Amino acid sequence: MRRIALPMVGLGCLLALVAGCFGEALWQGGQLAYRDAAHFYYPLYLRVEQEWAAGRVPLWDPGENGGMPLLGNPTAAVLYPGKLIYTAFGTQHYAWGARTYTLAHILLAVGSMFALLRSWRVSRTGSALGALSYGFGAPILFQYCNIIFLVGAAWTPLALRATDRWLRLGKRWAIGELAVALAMQTLGGDPQSAYLTGLCAGGYALILTSKRQAKGNQSRRKWWFALLGVLGVLAWVALTLAAARYLPDFRAQPKIAEEQPPALPWTPWVSRAFAAAWALLGLRLVLRGLRRREGRPLLKALTGLAGAGALAGALTAAQLLPVVEFSSLSTRAAEEGPHDVFPFSLEPYRVVELAWPNVFGTSFRGNRSWLRLLPPENHRLWIPSLYMGGLTLALALGTLGFRGGPPWRLWLTSIALVSLLGSFGEFGSPTWWARGTPVGQAALGPRDPVDSPSIRFDGKMRDGDGSPYWLMATALPGFGSFRYPSKLLSFTSLALAALAGLGWDRVLAGRRKRTLVVLGCMLAVSIVALGGVGIFRGQIVTRFQGKSSASGGSPFGPFDPHGSFAELCWALVQGVGVATAALVLVLLARRQPRLAGVLALVLITADLLLANARLVRTVPQSEFETTPRVFSLIEQAEQRDPGPPGPYRVHRMPVWEPSTWRASASADRVRDFVHWERATIQPKYGLPLGVQYTLTEGTTELYDYHWFFAGFYRRLDPAVARALRAEVGEKVVYFPRRGFDLWNTRYFVLPAYPGRWDDEHRGFASFLDATEPVYPPPDAFKGPGGDQRQQDWLRREDVQIRRNLAAFPRAWVVHKVRFWEPIHGLNKADRKQKMEELLYQDDILWNDADRPVYDPRELAWVEPEDHRALTSQLSWTERDPDETVKVVSYQPQRVELAAKLNRPGLVILADVLYPGWTLTIDGKAALISRANRLMRGALVKSGSHTLVYEYHPRSFLIGLRISGLGLATLAGLAVWSIWRDTHLPEELAMVESAGRPTLGR
């Protein structure tokens, strides 16, 4: 009975956490709905399942950005085996698929952490503590709203387990296990986790090798290393500040004041120098391993890891090759200087959230967060809390260390520290801290402006340059293509949870002094902080009130000073209670290990439920089932006044919310967000309904497509200023209107009023000319009470719909062309002049007497390889109104056009030209010309013809063959490993720790 008591308690704790965190979704008809869970992944994954249900491999999505690869979109995770959960439920029960998929990966995270710790012979209690802390700690649990990173985190412990089995035990099949785990991370949409796991594996190989080869006076070497480390940090700080002060002076300044300056001239060479250094280091390692016996273990270890990575790449090739193809043409790969890698950096002072849950308040039910009252000016929260349990933190800190113990203790400690420092992002740079002082500002300039681009307009270095994350992005090949430093917190959480599991066994073994000291400090600080908060309650609330009046509200409503103070107090109270209970448990553990184990599991469960269950936000599933209001209004407008036959696009300005939300509180703002965003078809909500968006902003877009819509600033002349009721010379954001017209944008969904014309989220001046109102109707606010009705409408909806009278059809014919030299690569300078020529139409906001105006209805810009064919076959005449091009059939991977021409011409289809699209004219293969930089052009003779475009990407076909080879290799490795499942030769076998737990198992 005793043998099953502890497992039953552990299972009960797991079920309690599942019920407490996901009960609304499982039993009350709720759907996980916060942030990307609702407006990004729910419609995107539904779109993928719709394609499978239609009998098609989800290769292409015509609903976004003029059409873009669906398989090539890494966030779509099209071929991830875990998506079979969605397939099992089908599109009719898709809501349950979404719930189950998320919960399954939470449980996978818990199970994989338990397996990792058990592989290190950690007791069942310690393994369960670490597993529950990992899966239901805030950094992992909150990723329900960003599911691809939850998938990556769920597979990481299994990848580390396989790494340990290969490097320490020499198990051959562990290479296959590691390859499968890395493949699952990549297919699941999180290749960064696979990349970081590979780095962790390489670090572990170095740790194990150094432990085996350690010689001489270790203590003296450690003192020298410590001294060199301190001197290195001081030198790095000095170099960073010197660079921030002097290097920007060498940068060429832009000719136009509002034009972004070029990158520092030495920037590209830094990455190249690091790449060369890595290549030389690798070559030296290979030569050393081949020539010297002592170098072979590390070489063999790294060769096995490289083999696992290569096998993972082969297994994922069917999806990975299309992703690489798409990424190579995207904004991420553009050759115009570094992209901004620092959004969602973690403020260092937020580490106190590890001890006090939600100490800075919450925002989900009223704006009770006082974090925004602290610097920096603009907080961007990746996760609203870091809390993993007070007992977890104490055990982890009590175990943390670099000396003694098993080798994985040093490994986990290194992962925790490096990932935490990296997660600070720009806030880990000496430049950011120095600019926080008057002296630093005078010498280095002010801190980065809010929402500044990747390169500052004043030519100075960014705040984050010189930070550990900057060093990673610069020194590690390929790391610079990632973003969001806070994503590293998944690895911090893993390391702390695993250390906590190890720490419980150390306590049982009598090594509890450090843990008791940590708990004593946590308790003392919590009591002092709680007492101080109670004594200075009036001053704190008054300060909160003063700050809130100056800073205003947030989309979650006006700031609630008293509610924020209550959250602060409750966090400290919970900190005191948990530290006290944990202290008692640690003292009890030596005498009553089984009872202490049971109580520890109960404590961590109650602690996590109390702190983190509130982070999982749901809304009624009915919010996702209704027809969006704006979608219905557009359909009604089409019925009243049909536009040209065929598909059309809608541009919904991507990000804004009713401004009245900042002044009014709500009992459930998350539901308000979902209801309003879906009603106004914020991308991607309309995709499953067949809405084709002109522009959606996701993880990345095609670089050339982005050029058609990128906004820039203009100054208002007197006539336009009067029409907009603005000041003469006022700055206005201008989105190239011709770009939207060319791409068949029939409707604009806009805010009701701009707020500021230079606000890129609400400044819609570009979309007023040549449009007419659809909603609200022009006479909606006429007559008695019209002003009041208008005010009510603004508070309630804050949205308008306008029909674009200048929209181009989806396909049309031209008989003239302008030749461009082919553009290669992704260089900005090669495109600027040409794209401005294409997009300039001399409208009221963008007018320049020196620029010629061309009419895209009469001609097209082409980059053909054979100028002679177009020159000789086109008629070079004016547009003929009797000529027609009709869209006969429009499917995601097949488009059929019927063209009737009186003279030879170029048929333009306003869909993206992308590798893999083929064309037949009257059943015969034909060449697709690149028209208007990114559209599909077809040279068609006079008469009636049928044009059929079909999508057959070679990247997918080649990837399928490679994936098949990878599966065969994996099967062969499995058979070989079973046949010869022995340790590798002695030179590769690593020393295993002598310490092992004996209690609480």
PDB file of N, CA and C in Angstrom, residues 582-651:
ATOM      1  N   ALA A 582       7.432  25.540   3.781  1.00  0.00           N
ATOM      2  CA  ALA A 582       8.586  24.857   3.197  1.00  0.00           C
ATOM      3  C   ALA A 582       9.683  24.652   4.235  1.00  0.00           C
ATOM      4  N   LEU A 583       9.867  25.622   5.104  1.00  0.00           N
ATOM      5  CA  LEU A 583      10.865  25.499   6.154  1.00  0.00           C
ATOM      6  C   LEU A 583      10.544  24.333   7.085  1.00  0.00           C
ATOM      7  N   VAL A 584       9.277  24.205   7.442  1.00  0.00           N
ATOM      8  CA  VAL A 584       8.853  23.090   8.281  1.00  0.00           C
ATOM      9  C   VAL A 584       9.076  21.766   7.571  1.00  0.00           C
ATOM     10  N   LEU A 585       8.756  21.705   6.286  1.00  0.00           N
ATOM     11  CA  LEU A 585       8.913  20.462   5.527  1.00  0.00           C
ATOM     12  C   LEU A 585      10.374  20.032   5.446  1.00  0.00           C
ATOM     13  N   VAL A 586      11.254  20.972   5.215  1.00  0.00           N
ATOM     14  CA  VAL A 586      12.671  20.640   5.111  1.00  0.00           C
ATOM     15  C   VAL A 586      13.193  20.111   6.443  1.00  0.00           C
ATOM     16  N   LEU A 587      12.740  20.699   7.543  1.00  0.00           N
ATOM     17  CA  LEU A 587      13.143  20.216   8.857  1.00  0.00           C
ATOM     18  C   LEU A 587      12.552  18.831   9.151  1.00  0.00           C
ATOM     19  N   LEU A 588      11.359  18.558   8.622  1.00  0.00           N
ATOM     20  CA  LEU A 588      10.683  17.290   8.848  1.00  0.00           C
ATOM     21  C   LEU A 588      11.231  16.171   7.966  1.00  0.00           C
ATOM     22  N   ALA A 589      11.793  16.541   6.826  1.00  0.00           N
ATOM     23  CA  ALA A 589      12.130  15.552   5.804  1.00  0.00           C
ATOM     24  C   ALA A 589      13.099  14.496   6.286  1.00  0.00           C
ATOM     25  N   ARG A 590      14.037  14.854   7.124  1.00  0.00           N
ATOM     26  CA  ARG A 590      15.037  13.887   7.566  1.00  0.00           C
ATOM     27  C   ARG A 590      14.412  12.800   8.441  1.00  0.00           C
ATOM     28  N   ARG A 591      13.446  13.172   9.283  1.00  0.00           N
ATOM     29  CA  ARG A 591      12.849  12.215  10.210  1.00  0.00           C
ATOM     30  C   ARG A 591      11.659  11.471   9.601  1.00  0.00           C
ATOM     31  N   GLN A 592      10.853  12.170   8.790  1.00  0.00           N
ATOM     32  CA  GLN A 592       9.658  11.575   8.185  1.00  0.00           C
ATOM     33  C   GLN A 592       9.679  11.808   6.669  1.00  0.00           C
ATOM     34  N   PRO A 593      10.542  11.103   5.964  1.00  0.00           N
ATOM     35  CA  PRO A 593      10.716  11.394   4.532  1.00  0.00           C
ATOM     36  C   PRO A 593       9.453  11.167   3.707  1.00  0.00           C
ATOM     37  N   ARG A 594       8.704  10.112   3.999  1.00  0.00           N
ATOM     38  CA  ARG A 594       7.514   9.850   3.194  1.00  0.00           C
ATOM     39  C   ARG A 594       6.439  10.895   3.452  1.00  0.00           C
ATOM     40  N   LEU A 595       6.205  11.201   4.724  1.00  0.00           N
ATOM     41  CA  LEU A 595       5.218  12.226   5.051  1.00  0.00           C
ATOM     42  C   LEU A 595       5.632  13.570   4.473  1.00  0.00           C
ATOM     43  N   ALA A 596       6.914  13.897   4.594  1.00  0.00           N
ATOM     44  CA  ALA A 596       7.398  15.163   4.037  1.00  0.00           C
ATOM     45  C   ALA A 596       7.225  15.202   2.522  1.00  0.00           C
ATOM     46  N   GLY A 597       7.453  14.042   1.877  1.00  0.00           N
ATOM     47  CA  GLY A 597       7.271  13.994   0.431  1.00  0.00           C
ATOM     48  C   GLY A 597       5.842  14.261   0.023  1.00  0.00           C
ATOM     49  N   VAL A 598       4.897  13.639   0.738  1.00  0.00           N
ATOM     50  CA  VAL A 598       3.486  13.859   0.436  1.00  0.00           C
ATOM     51  C   VAL A 598       3.113  15.319   0.658  1.00  0.00           C
ATOM     52  N   LEU A 599       3.537  15.862   1.783  1.00  0.00           N
ATOM     53  CA  LEU A 599       3.208  17.253   2.087  1.00  0.00           C
ATOM     54  C   LEU A 599       3.871  18.218   1.110  1.00  0.00           C
ATOM     55  N   ALA A 600       5.075  17.876   0.649  1.00  0.00           N
ATOM     56  CA  ALA A 600       5.750  18.738  -0.329  1.00  0.00           C
ATOM     57  C   ALA A 600       4.965  18.797  -1.633  1.00  0.00           C
ATOM     58  N   LEU A 601       4.457  17.649  -2.079  1.00  0.00           N
ATOM     59  CA  LEU A 601       3.662  17.640  -3.309  1.00  0.00           C
ATOM     60  C   LEU A 601       2.373  18.421  -3.130  1.00  0.00           C
ATOM     61  N   VAL A 602       1.750  18.274  -1.964  1.00  0.00           N
ATOM     62  CA  VAL A 602       0.519  19.024  -1.704  1.00  0.00           C
ATOM     63  C   VAL A 602       0.811  20.520  -1.654  1.00  0.00           C
ATOM     64  N   LEU A 603       1.930  20.889  -1.019  1.00  0.00           N
ATOM     65  CA  LEU A 603       2.290  22.311  -0.915  1.00  0.00           C
ATOM     66  C   LEU A 603       2.546  22.916  -2.291  1.00  0.00           C
ATOM     67  N   ILE A 604       3.330  22.230  -3.121  1.00  0.00           N
ATOM     68  CA  ILE A 604       3.644  22.808  -4.432  1.00  0.00           C
ATOM     69  C   ILE A 604       2.396  22.902  -5.292  1.00  0.00           C
ATOM     70  N   THR A 605       1.477  21.939  -5.131  1.00  0.00           N
ATOM     71  CA  THR A 605       0.231  21.970  -5.902  1.00  0.00           C
ATOM     72  C   THR A 605      -0.633  23.155  -5.487  1.00  0.00           C
ATOM     73  N   ALA A 606      -0.831  23.307  -4.177  1.00  0.00           N
ATOM     74  CA  ALA A 606      -1.651  24.417  -3.688  1.00  0.00           C
ATOM     75  C   ALA A 606      -1.018  25.756  -4.036  1.00  0.00           C
ATOM     76  N   ASP A 607       0.295  25.837  -3.916  1.00  0.00           N
ATOM     77  CA  ASP A 607       1.011  27.077  -4.212  1.00  0.00           C
ATOM     78  C   ASP A 607       0.843  27.474  -5.678  1.00  0.00           C
ATOM     79  N   LEU A 608       1.052  26.515  -6.583  1.00  0.00           N
ATOM     80  CA  LEU A 608       0.934  26.819  -8.008  1.00  0.00           C
ATOM     81  C   LEU A 608      -0.501  27.121  -8.409  1.00  0.00           C
ATOM     82  N   LEU A 609      -1.458  26.408  -7.811  1.00  0.00           N
ATOM     83  CA  LEU A 609      -2.860  26.702  -8.116  1.00  0.00           C
ATOM     84  C   LEU A 609      -3.221  28.115  -7.697  1.00  0.00           C
ATOM     85  N   LEU A 610      -2.820  28.478  -6.512  1.00  0.00           N
ATOM     86  CA  LEU A 610      -3.166  29.792  -5.989  1.00  0.00           C
ATOM     87  C   LEU A 610      -2.535  30.908  -6.810  1.00  0.00           C
ATOM     88  N   ALA A 611      -1.320  30.670  -7.290  1.00  0.00           N
ATOM     89  CA  ALA A 611      -0.586  31.717  -7.994  1.00  0.00           C
ATOM     90  C   ALA A 611      -0.839  31.751  -9.490  1.00  0.00           C
ATOM     91  N   ASN A 612      -0.912  30.564 -10.127  1.00  0.00           N
ATOM     92  CA  ASN A 612      -0.843  30.517 -11.584  1.00  0.00           C
ATOM     93  C   ASN A 612      -2.123  30.123 -12.295  1.00  0.00           C
ATOM     94  N   ALA A 613      -3.093  29.567 -11.572  1.00  0.00           N
ATOM     95  CA  ALA A 613      -4.326  29.167 -12.252  1.00  0.00           C
ATOM     96  C   ALA A 613      -5.000  30.356 -12.911  1.00  0.00           C
ATOM     97  N   ARG A 614      -4.866  31.527 -12.312  1.00  0.00           N
ATOM     98  CA  ARG A 614      -5.499  32.718 -12.868  1.00  0.00           C
ATOM     99  C   ARG A 614      -4.881  33.155 -14.195  1.00  0.00           C
ATOM    100  N   LEU A 615      -3.690  32.636 -14.518  1.00  0.00           N
ATOM    101  CA  LEU A 615      -3.036  33.019 -15.768  1.00  0.00           C
ATOM    102  C   LEU A 615      -3.699  32.389 -16.988  1.00  0.00           C
ATOM    103  N   VAL A 616      -4.413  31.291 -16.790  1.00  0.00           N
ATOM    104  CA  VAL A 616      -5.048  30.594 -17.912  1.00  0.00           C
ATOM    105  C   VAL A 616      -6.429  31.216 -18.126  1.00  0.00           C
ATOM    106  N   ARG A 617      -6.559  31.993 -19.179  1.00  0.00           N
ATOM    107  CA  ARG A 617      -7.785  32.730 -19.447  1.00  0.00           C
ATOM    108  C   ARG A 617      -8.569  32.059 -20.573  1.00  0.00           C
ATOM    109  N   THR A 618      -9.860  31.948 -20.370  1.00  0.00           N
ATOM    110  CA  THR A 618     -10.749  31.385 -21.384  1.00  0.00           C
ATOM    111  C   THR A 618     -11.915  32.333 -21.629  1.00  0.00           C
ATOM    112  N   VAL A 619     -12.572  32.120 -22.765  1.00  0.00           N
ATOM    113  CA  VAL A 619     -13.831  32.804 -23.066  1.00  0.00           C
ATOM    114  C   VAL A 619     -14.811  31.725 -23.526  1.00  0.00           C
ATOM    115  N   PRO A 620     -16.103  31.981 -23.452  1.00  0.00           N
ATOM    116  CA  PRO A 620     -17.066  30.982 -23.939  1.00  0.00           C
ATOM    117  C   PRO A 620     -16.795  30.622 -25.400  1.00  0.00           C
ATOM    118  N   GLN A 621     -16.907  29.344 -25.713  1.00  0.00           N
ATOM    119  CA  GLN A 621     -16.672  28.892 -27.078  1.00  0.00           C
ATOM    120  C   GLN A 621     -17.591  29.591 -28.063  1.00  0.00           C
ATOM    121  N   SER A 622     -18.746  30.038 -27.602  1.00  0.00           N
ATOM    122  CA  SER A 622     -19.691  30.727 -28.484  1.00  0.00           C
ATOM    123  C   SER A 622     -19.084  31.962 -29.122  1.00  0.00           C
ATOM    124  N   GLU A 623     -18.081  32.564 -28.474  1.00  0.00           N
ATOM    125  CA  GLU A 623     -17.433  33.740 -29.067  1.00  0.00           C
ATOM    126  C   GLU A 623     -16.758  33.411 -30.393  1.00  0.00           C
ATOM    127  N   PHE A 624     -16.395  32.141 -30.573  1.00  0.00           N
ATOM    128  CA  PHE A 624     -15.721  31.728 -31.808  1.00  0.00           C
ATOM    129  C   PHE A 624     -16.691  31.157 -32.837  1.00  0.00           C
ATOM    130  N   GLU A 625     -17.944  31.030 -32.460  1.00  0.00           N
ATOM    131  CA  GLU A 625     -18.905  30.371 -33.340  1.00  0.00           C
ATOM    132  C   GLU A 625     -19.788  31.353 -34.103  1.00  0.00           C
ATOM    133  N   THR A 626     -19.934  32.566 -33.628  1.00  0.00           N
ATOM    134  CA  THR A 626     -20.802  33.536 -34.289  1.00  0.00           C
ATOM    135  C   THR A 626     -20.132  34.080 -35.550  1.00  0.00           C
ATOM    136  N   THR A 627     -20.945  34.616 -36.442  1.00  0.00           N
ATOM    137  CA  THR A 627     -20.422  35.260 -37.648  1.00  0.00           C
ATOM    138  C   THR A 627     -19.958  36.668 -37.303  1.00  0.00           C
ATOM    139  N   PRO A 628     -18.717  37.017 -37.585  1.00  0.00           N
ATOM    140  CA  PRO A 628     -18.224  38.355 -37.253  1.00  0.00           C
ATOM    141  C   PRO A 628     -19.058  39.459 -37.903  1.00  0.00           C
ATOM    142  N   ARG A 629     -19.308  40.512 -37.161  1.00  0.00           N
ATOM    143  CA  ARG A 629     -20.191  41.580 -37.634  1.00  0.00           C
ATOM    144  C   ARG A 629     -19.653  42.241 -38.889  1.00  0.00           C
ATOM    145  N   VAL A 630     -18.384  42.564 -38.897  1.00  0.00           N
ATOM    146  CA  VAL A 630     -17.804  43.229 -40.064  1.00  0.00           C
ATOM    147  C   VAL A 630     -17.871  42.320 -41.287  1.00  0.00           C
ATOM    148  N   PHE A 631     -17.656  41.033 -41.098  1.00  0.00           N
ATOM    149  CA  PHE A 631     -17.767  40.080 -42.202  1.00  0.00           C
ATOM    150  C   PHE A 631     -19.179  40.116 -42.783  1.00  0.00           C
ATOM    151  N   SER A 632     -20.208  40.125 -41.923  1.00  0.00           N
ATOM    152  CA  SER A 632     -21.591  40.196 -42.396  1.00  0.00           C
ATOM    153  C   SER A 632     -21.871  41.495 -43.113  1.00  0.00           C
ATOM    154  N   LEU A 633     -21.343  42.605 -42.599  1.00  0.00           N
ATOM    155  CA  LEU A 633     -21.580  43.907 -43.226  1.00  0.00           C
ATOM    156  C   LEU A 633     -20.954  43.976 -44.614  1.00  0.00           C
ATOM    157  N   ILE A 634     -19.786  43.394 -44.777  1.00  0.00           N
ATOM    158  CA  ILE A 634     -19.141  43.379 -46.093  1.00  0.00           C
ATOM    159  C   ILE A 634     -19.930  42.506 -47.060  1.00  0.00           C
ATOM    160  N   GLU A 635     -20.402  41.373 -46.594  1.00  0.00           N
ATOM    161  CA  GLU A 635     -21.226  40.510 -47.458  1.00  0.00           C
ATOM    162  C   GLU A 635     -22.505  41.229 -47.877  1.00  0.00           C
ATOM    163  N   GLN A 636     -23.122  41.941 -46.952  1.00  0.00           N
ATOM    164  CA  GLN A 636     -24.333  42.692 -47.282  1.00  0.00           C
ATOM    165  C   GLN A 636     -24.030  43.789 -48.303  1.00  0.00           C
ATOM    166  N   ALA A 637     -22.900  44.448 -48.145  1.00  0.00           N
ATOM    167  CA  ALA A 637     -22.518  45.488 -49.103  1.00  0.00           C
ATOM    168  C   ALA A 637     -22.309  44.902 -50.490  1.00  0.00           C
ATOM    169  N   GLU A 638     -21.731  43.699 -50.565  1.00  0.00           N
ATOM    170  CA  GLU A 638     -21.535  43.043 -51.851  1.00  0.00           C
ATOM    171  C   GLU A 638     -22.865  42.650 -52.484  1.00  0.00           C
ATOM    172  N   GLN A 639     -23.815  42.257 -51.664  1.00  0.00           N
ATOM    173  CA  GLN A 639     -25.131  41.895 -52.197  1.00  0.00           C
ATOM    174  C   GLN A 639     -25.868  43.115 -52.725  1.00  0.00           C
ATOM    175  N   ARG A 640     -25.738  44.243 -52.033  1.00  0.00           N
ATOM    176  CA  ARG A 640     -26.412  45.461 -52.482  1.00  0.00           C
ATOM    177  C   ARG A 640     -25.771  46.021 -53.743  1.00  0.00           C
ATOM    178  N   ASP A 641     -24.448  46.005 -53.769  1.00  0.00           N
ATOM    179  CA  ASP A 641     -23.721  46.620 -54.877  1.00  0.00           C
ATOM    180  C   ASP A 641     -22.524  45.742 -55.223  1.00  0.00           C
ATOM    181  N   PRO A 642     -22.742  44.668 -55.984  1.00  0.00           N
ATOM    182  CA  PRO A 642     -21.653  43.727 -56.268  1.00  0.00           C
ATOM    183  C   PRO A 642     -20.502  44.404 -56.998  1.00  0.00           C
ATOM    184  N   GLY A 643     -19.292  44.075 -56.579  1.00  0.00           N
ATOM    185  CA  GLY A 643     -18.115  44.547 -57.291  1.00  0.00           C
ATOM    186  C   GLY A 643     -17.814  43.648 -58.463  1.00  0.00           C
ATOM    187  N   PRO A 644     -16.675  43.834 -59.116  1.00  0.00           N
ATOM    188  CA  PRO A 644     -16.292  42.966 -60.233  1.00  0.00           C
ATOM    189  C   PRO A 644     -16.278  41.512 -59.791  1.00  0.00           C
ATOM    190  N   PRO A 645     -16.696  40.582 -60.651  1.00  0.00           N
ATOM    191  CA  PRO A 645     -16.724  39.157 -60.278  1.00  0.00           C
ATOM    192  C   PRO A 645     -15.336  38.670 -59.869  1.00  0.00           C
ATOM    193  N   GLY A 646     -15.335  37.667 -59.022  1.00  0.00           N
ATOM    194  CA  GLY A 646     -14.068  37.093 -58.603  1.00  0.00           C
ATOM    195  C   GLY A 646     -13.727  37.466 -57.177  1.00  0.00           C
ATOM    196  N   PRO A 647     -12.665  36.863 -56.646  1.00  0.00           N
ATOM    197  CA  PRO A 647     -12.275  37.135 -55.263  1.00  0.00           C
ATOM    198  C   PRO A 647     -11.775  38.566 -55.097  1.00  0.00           C
ATOM    199  N   TYR A 648     -11.759  39.005 -53.861  1.00  0.00           N
ATOM    200  CA  TYR A 648     -11.239  40.334 -53.542  1.00  0.00           C
ATOM    201  C   TYR A 648     -10.596  40.272 -52.168  1.00  0.00           C
ATOM    202  N   ARG A 649      -9.848  41.301 -51.848  1.00  0.00           N
ATOM    203  CA  ARG A 649      -9.145  41.334 -50.574  1.00  0.00           C
ATOM    204  C   ARG A 649      -9.691  42.446 -49.682  1.00  0.00           C
ATOM    205  N   VAL A 650      -9.430  42.265 -48.409  1.00  0.00           N
ATOM    206  CA  VAL A 650      -9.836  43.217 -47.379  1.00  0.00           C
ATOM    207  C   VAL A 650      -8.602  43.618 -46.603  1.00  0.00           C
ATOM    208  N   HIS A 651      -8.467  44.913 -46.358  1.00  0.00           N
ATOM    209  CA  HIS A 651      -7.383  45.354 -45.481  1.00  0.00           C
ATOM    210  C   HIS A 651      -7.973  45.833 -44.169  1.00  0.00           C
TER     211      HIS A 651
END
